[in-house]
XYZ file of C-alpha atoms in Angstrom:
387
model
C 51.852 -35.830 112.760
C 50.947 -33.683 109.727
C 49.656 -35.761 106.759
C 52.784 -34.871 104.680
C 54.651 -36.444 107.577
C 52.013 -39.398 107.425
C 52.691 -40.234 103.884
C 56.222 -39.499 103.303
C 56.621 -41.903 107.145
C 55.317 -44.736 104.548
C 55.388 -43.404 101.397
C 52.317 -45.117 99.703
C 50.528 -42.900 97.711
C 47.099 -42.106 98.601
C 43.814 -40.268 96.342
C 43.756 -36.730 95.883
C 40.745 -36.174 98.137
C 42.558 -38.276 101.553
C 44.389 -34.805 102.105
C 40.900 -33.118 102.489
C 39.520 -35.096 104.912
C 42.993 -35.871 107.179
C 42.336 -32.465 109.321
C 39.309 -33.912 110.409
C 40.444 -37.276 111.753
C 43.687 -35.561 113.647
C 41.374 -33.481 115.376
C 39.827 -36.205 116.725
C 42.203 -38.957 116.557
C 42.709 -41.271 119.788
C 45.805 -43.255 120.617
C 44.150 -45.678 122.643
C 41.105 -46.619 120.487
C 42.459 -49.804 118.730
C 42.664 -50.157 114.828
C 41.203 -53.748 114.804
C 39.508 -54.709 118.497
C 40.069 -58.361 119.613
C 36.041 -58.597 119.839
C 35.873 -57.330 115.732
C 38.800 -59.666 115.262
C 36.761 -62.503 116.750
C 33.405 -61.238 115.068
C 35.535 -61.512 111.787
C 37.166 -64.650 112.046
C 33.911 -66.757 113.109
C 31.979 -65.255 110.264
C 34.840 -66.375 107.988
C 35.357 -69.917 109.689
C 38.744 -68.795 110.033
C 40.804 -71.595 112.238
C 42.032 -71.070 115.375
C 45.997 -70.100 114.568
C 44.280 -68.163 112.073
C 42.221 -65.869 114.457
C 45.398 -65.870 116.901
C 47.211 -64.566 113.970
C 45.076 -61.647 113.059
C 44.687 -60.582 116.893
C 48.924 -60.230 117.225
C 49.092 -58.570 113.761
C 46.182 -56.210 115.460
C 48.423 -55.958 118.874
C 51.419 -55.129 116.618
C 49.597 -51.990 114.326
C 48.226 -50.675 117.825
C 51.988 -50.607 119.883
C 53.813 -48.951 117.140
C 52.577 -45.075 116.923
C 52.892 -44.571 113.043
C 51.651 -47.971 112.047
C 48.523 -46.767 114.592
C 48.060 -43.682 112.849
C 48.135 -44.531 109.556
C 45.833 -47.667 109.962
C 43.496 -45.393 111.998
C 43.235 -42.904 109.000
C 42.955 -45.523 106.558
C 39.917 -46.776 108.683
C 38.125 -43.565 108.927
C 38.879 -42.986 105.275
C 37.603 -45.972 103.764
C 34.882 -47.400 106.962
C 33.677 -43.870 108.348
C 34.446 -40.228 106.361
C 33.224 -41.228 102.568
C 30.581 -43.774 101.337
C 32.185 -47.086 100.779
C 32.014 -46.851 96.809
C 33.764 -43.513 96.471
C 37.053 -45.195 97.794
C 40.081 -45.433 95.752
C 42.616 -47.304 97.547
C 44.021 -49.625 95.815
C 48.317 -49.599 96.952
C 49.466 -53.087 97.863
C 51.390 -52.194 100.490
C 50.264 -49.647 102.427
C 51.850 -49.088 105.569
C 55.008 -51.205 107.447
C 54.679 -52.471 110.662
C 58.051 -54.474 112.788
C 57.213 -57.849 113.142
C 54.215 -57.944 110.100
C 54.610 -59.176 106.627
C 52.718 -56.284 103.963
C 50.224 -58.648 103.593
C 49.293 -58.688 107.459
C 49.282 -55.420 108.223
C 46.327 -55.166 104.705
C 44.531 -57.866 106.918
C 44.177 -55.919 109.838
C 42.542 -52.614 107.790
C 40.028 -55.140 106.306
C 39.305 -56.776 108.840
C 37.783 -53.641 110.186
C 35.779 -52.726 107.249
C 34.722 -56.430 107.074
C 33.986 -56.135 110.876
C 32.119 -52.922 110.168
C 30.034 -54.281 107.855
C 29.216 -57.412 109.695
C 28.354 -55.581 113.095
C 26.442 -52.428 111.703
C 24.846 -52.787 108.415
C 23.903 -56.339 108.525
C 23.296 -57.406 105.415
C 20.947 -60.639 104.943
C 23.382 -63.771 105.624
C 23.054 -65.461 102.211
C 24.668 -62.059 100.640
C 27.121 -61.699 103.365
C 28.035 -64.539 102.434
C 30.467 -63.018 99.413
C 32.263 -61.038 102.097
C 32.791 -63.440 104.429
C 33.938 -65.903 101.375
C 36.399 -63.497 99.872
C 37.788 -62.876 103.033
C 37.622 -66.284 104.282
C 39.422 -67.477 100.334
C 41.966 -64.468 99.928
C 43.214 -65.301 104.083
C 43.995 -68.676 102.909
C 45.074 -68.119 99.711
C 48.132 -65.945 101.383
C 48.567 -68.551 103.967
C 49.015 -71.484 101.092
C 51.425 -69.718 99.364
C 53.087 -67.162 101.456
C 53.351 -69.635 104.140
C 51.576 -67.217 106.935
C 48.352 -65.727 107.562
C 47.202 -62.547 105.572
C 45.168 -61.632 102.487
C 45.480 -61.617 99.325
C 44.018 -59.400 96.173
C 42.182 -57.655 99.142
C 42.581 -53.957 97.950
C 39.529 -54.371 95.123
C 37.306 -56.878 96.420
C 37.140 -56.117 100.458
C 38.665 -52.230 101.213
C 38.080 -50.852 97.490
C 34.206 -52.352 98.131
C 34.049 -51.119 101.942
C 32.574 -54.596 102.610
C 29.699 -53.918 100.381
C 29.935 -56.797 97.518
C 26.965 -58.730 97.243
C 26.429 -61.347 95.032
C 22.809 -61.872 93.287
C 21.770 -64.301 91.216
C 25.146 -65.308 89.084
C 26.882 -61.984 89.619
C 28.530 -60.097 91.871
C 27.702 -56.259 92.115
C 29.507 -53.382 93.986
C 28.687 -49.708 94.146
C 31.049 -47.818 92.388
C 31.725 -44.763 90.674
C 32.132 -44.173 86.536
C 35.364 -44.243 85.883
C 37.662 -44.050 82.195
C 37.917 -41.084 79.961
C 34.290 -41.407 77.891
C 31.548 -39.012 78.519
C 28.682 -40.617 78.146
C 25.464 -38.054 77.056
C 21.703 -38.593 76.760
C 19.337 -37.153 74.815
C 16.456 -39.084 77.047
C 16.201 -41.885 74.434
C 19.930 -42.572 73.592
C 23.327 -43.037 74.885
C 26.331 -42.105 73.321
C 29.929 -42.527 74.389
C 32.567 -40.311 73.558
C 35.997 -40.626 73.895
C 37.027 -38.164 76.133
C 40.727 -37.250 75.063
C 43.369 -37.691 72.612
C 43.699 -41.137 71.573
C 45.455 -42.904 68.437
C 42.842 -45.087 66.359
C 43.667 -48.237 64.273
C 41.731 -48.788 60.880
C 39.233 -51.165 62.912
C 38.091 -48.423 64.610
C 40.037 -49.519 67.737
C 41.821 -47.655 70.583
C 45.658 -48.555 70.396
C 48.505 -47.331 72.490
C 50.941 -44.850 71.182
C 53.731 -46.873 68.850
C 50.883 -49.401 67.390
C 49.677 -49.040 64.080
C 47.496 -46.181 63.287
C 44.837 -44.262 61.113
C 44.352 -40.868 63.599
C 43.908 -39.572 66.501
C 40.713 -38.555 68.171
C 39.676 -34.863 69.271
C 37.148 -33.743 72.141
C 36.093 -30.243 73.340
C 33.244 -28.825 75.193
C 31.885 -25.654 76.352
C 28.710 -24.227 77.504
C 27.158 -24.922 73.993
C 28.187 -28.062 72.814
C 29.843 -31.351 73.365
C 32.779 -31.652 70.084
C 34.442 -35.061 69.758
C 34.599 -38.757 68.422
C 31.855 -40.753 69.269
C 32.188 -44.749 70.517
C 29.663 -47.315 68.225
C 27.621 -49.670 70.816
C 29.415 -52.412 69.955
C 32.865 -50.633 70.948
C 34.307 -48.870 68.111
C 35.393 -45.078 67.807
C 34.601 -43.017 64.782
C 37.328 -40.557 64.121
C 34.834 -38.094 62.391
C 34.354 -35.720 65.180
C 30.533 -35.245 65.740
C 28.872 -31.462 67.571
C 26.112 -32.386 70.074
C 24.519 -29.395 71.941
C 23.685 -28.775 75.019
C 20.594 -27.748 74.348
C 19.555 -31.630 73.533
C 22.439 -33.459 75.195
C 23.749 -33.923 78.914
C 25.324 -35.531 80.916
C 24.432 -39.151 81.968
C 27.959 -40.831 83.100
C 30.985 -38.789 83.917
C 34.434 -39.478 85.592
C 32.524 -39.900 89.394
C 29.082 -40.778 88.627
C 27.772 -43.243 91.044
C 27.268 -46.964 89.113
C 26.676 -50.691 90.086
C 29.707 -52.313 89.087
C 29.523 -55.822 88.018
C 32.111 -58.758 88.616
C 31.980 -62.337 86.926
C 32.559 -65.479 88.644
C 33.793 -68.437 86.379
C 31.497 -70.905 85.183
C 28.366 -69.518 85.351
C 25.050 -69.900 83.271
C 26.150 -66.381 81.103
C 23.020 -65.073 79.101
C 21.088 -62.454 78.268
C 18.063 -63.242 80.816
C 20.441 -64.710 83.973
C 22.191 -61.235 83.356
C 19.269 -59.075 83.265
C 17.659 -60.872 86.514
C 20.604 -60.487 88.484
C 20.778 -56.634 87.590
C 17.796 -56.315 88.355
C 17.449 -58.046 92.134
C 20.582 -55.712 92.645
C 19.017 -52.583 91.757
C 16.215 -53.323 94.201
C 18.376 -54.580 96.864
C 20.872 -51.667 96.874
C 18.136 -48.944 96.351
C 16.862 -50.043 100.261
C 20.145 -51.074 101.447
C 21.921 -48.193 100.420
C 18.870 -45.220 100.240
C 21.820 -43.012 99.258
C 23.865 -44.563 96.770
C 21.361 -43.400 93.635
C 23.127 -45.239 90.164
C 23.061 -44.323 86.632
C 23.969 -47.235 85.514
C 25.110 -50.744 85.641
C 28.603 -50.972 84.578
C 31.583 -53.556 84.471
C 35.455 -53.827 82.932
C 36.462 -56.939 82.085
C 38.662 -59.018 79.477
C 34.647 -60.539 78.585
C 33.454 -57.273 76.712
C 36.692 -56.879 74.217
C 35.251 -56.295 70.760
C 38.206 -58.759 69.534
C 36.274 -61.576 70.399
C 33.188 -60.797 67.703
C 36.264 -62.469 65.310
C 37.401 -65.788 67.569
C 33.416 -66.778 68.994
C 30.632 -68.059 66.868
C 27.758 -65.091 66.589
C 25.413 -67.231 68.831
C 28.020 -67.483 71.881
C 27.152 -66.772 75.058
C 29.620 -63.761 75.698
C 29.067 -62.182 72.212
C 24.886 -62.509 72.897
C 25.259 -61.020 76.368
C 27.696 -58.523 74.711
C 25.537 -57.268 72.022
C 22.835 -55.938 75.041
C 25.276 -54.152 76.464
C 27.221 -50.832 75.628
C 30.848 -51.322 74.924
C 33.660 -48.881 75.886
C 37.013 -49.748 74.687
C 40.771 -49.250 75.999
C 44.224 -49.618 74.890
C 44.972 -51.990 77.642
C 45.342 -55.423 76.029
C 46.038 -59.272 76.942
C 46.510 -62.577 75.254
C 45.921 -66.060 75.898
C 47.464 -65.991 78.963
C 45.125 -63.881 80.668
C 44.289 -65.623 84.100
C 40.702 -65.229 83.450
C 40.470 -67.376 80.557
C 40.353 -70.970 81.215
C 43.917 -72.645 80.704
C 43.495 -75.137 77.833
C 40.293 -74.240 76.610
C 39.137 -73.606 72.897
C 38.514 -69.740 73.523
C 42.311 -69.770 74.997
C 43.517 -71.659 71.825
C 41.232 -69.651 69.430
C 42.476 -65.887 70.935
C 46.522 -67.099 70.737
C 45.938 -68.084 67.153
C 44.041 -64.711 66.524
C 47.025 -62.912 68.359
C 49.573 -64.779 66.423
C 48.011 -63.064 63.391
C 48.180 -59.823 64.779
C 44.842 -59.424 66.576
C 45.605 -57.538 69.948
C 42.505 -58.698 72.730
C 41.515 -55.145 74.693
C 39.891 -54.923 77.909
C 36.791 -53.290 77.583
C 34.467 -51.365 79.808
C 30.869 -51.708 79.250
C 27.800 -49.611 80.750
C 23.534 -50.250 80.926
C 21.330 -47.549 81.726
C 19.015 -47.954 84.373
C 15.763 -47.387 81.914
C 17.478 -49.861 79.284
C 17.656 -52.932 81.731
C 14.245 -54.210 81.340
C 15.082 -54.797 77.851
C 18.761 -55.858 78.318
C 17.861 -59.408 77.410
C 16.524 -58.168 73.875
C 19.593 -58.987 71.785
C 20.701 -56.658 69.089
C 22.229 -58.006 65.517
């Protein structure tokens, strides 16, 4: 089966660099070399404390992936893609439904692909059990989660948190971390004592200095060129907003230090947890040093998170001594057009901040997600808050 026949068989849509590597599994694909083994299925579901109808489950959604031939192929490619060809954060796999199989539920044939990578993880690199812990957890939660609602065994939200991380989320301290790579239109240069983010394309600007989607309000748009010479274009304030006076930085001075594909540590934040300055910087930091021996060759740039948490809006709904806006003001801030409001799951249902950013929004105030970044050299001082 050629990979055109592959994808057009299933018709989910895969990244730009699966085509490059599907030569090399077909040459030495085998049939009889099951997607999910009952031994990884059993290796999975003890981990995970998984019950018994649970683990039976998984085992016949396995059976059923290895009797049909397509369903085996594509799950065996998605395995060497995501487990075995590229590093674990360089994946980009994030289709809900991947692949059909007679007999499974979407949701079931997912399980079966992460199981693997969970199984992978578990049997080979052998993390310390305390940090496995997250895996296990998610994939213990999200296999639940689909059985309480869907009324049958699979997983849910599993593309990001257990195939998009290749089983390598750790949590450290109140944080979760994940290698990654950079991603967003901003350019991000160094002159070896400062960062600056540029926006990396033509974007529409609102008078507060904000990104905003074509159709909203607007003062102008923003510019960026480069060439051997010089970097030309708008640059991005720390705290998250965009100057539409285009400044000239040359090469000479400037370079690179995040691009579209750097490798970074990605951060994720679990509710309710002590959120400040020094817990933040800590947990960076025992994540760094963990990662660094775990993974000798995933070398970050930076640490680096997108979340609802770093939206510039909320300098205007949170007293200046918050929590969020003190961890916020170590940080540097990236902003997108992508918005939300009060009823953004993330924010606690009921709560003051939900109350405070519907009232803001019913006066016009549109809540972006943000993306922020740390260099690797600023995160000893990350807890020194800036006015």
């Amino acid at each position: 089966m050629t990979y055109e026949e592959l994808t057009a068989l299933y018709g989910f849509e895969m990244p730009g660099y699966a085509r490059d590597y599907y030569d090399s599994f077909i040459g030495a694909y085998d049939r009889s070399v099951p997607v999910l083994s009952r031994e990884d299925a059993d290796l999975v579901c003890s981990a995970c404390s998984l019950p018994d109808e649970a683990r039976s489950e998984l085992i016949r959604s396995a059976s059923a992936v290895d009797s049909d031939d397509g369903a085996h192929i594509a799950g065996s490619f998605l395995v060497h893609l995501c487990v075995y060809a590229r590093l674990p954060w360089q994946n980009r796999i994030y289709s809900e439904n991947l692949f059909t199989v007679p007999g499974l539920y979407p949701e079931q044939a997912n399980w079966v692909i992460v199981a693997r990578a969970l199984a992978h993880t578990l049997r080979d690199k052998k993390p310390p059990e305390d940090l496995n812990a997250e895996n296990t957890g998610s994939f213990r939660g999200y296999t639940k989660s689909c059985y309480n609602s869907r009324g049958y065994w699979g997983i849910l939200e599993w593309n990001w948190n257990m195939l998009g991380a290749g089983g390598c989320m750790f949590m450290f301290g109140a944080l979760k971390f994940v290698p990654d790579e950079f991603g967003g239109d901003f350019p991000v240069i160094t002159d070896g004592n400062s960062f600056v983010g540029l926006v990396g394309g033509e974007y529409a600007v609102n008078a507060e200095g904000e990104l905003v989607s074509d159709g909203e309000p607007s003062v102008g748009r923003t510019v960026f060129t480069e060439d051997d010479e010089k970097y030309y274009g708008c640059p991005v304030t720390r705290d998250g907003k965009v100057s539409l006076t285009p400044v000239s930085y040359p090469k000479s001075v400037w370079h690179d230090s995040l691009r579209e594909g750097t490798p970074v540590l990605s951060i994720h934040i679990p509710s309710k947890i002590d959120y400040t300055p020094d817990v933040i910087r800590e947990s960076c930091l025992k994540a760094i040093d963990f990662y660094r021996g775990f993974y000798p060759e995933f070398k970050p740039a930076a640490i680096c998170g997108y979340s609802w948490i770093f939206a510039p809006q909320l300098a205007r709904v949170l007293p200046s001594d918050s929590n969020i806006l003190s961890v916020n003001r170590t940080l540097h801030i990236l902003p997108t057009t992508a918005s939300y409001g009060p009823d953004c799951r993330f924010i606690r249902e009921g709560s003051s901040l939900q109350q405070r950013v519907a009232a803001a929004e019913a006066e016009g105030t549109r809540f972006r997600y943000s993306l922020m970044f740390v260099p690797l050299d600023e995160l000893n001082s990350l807890s020194e808050s800036r006015a």
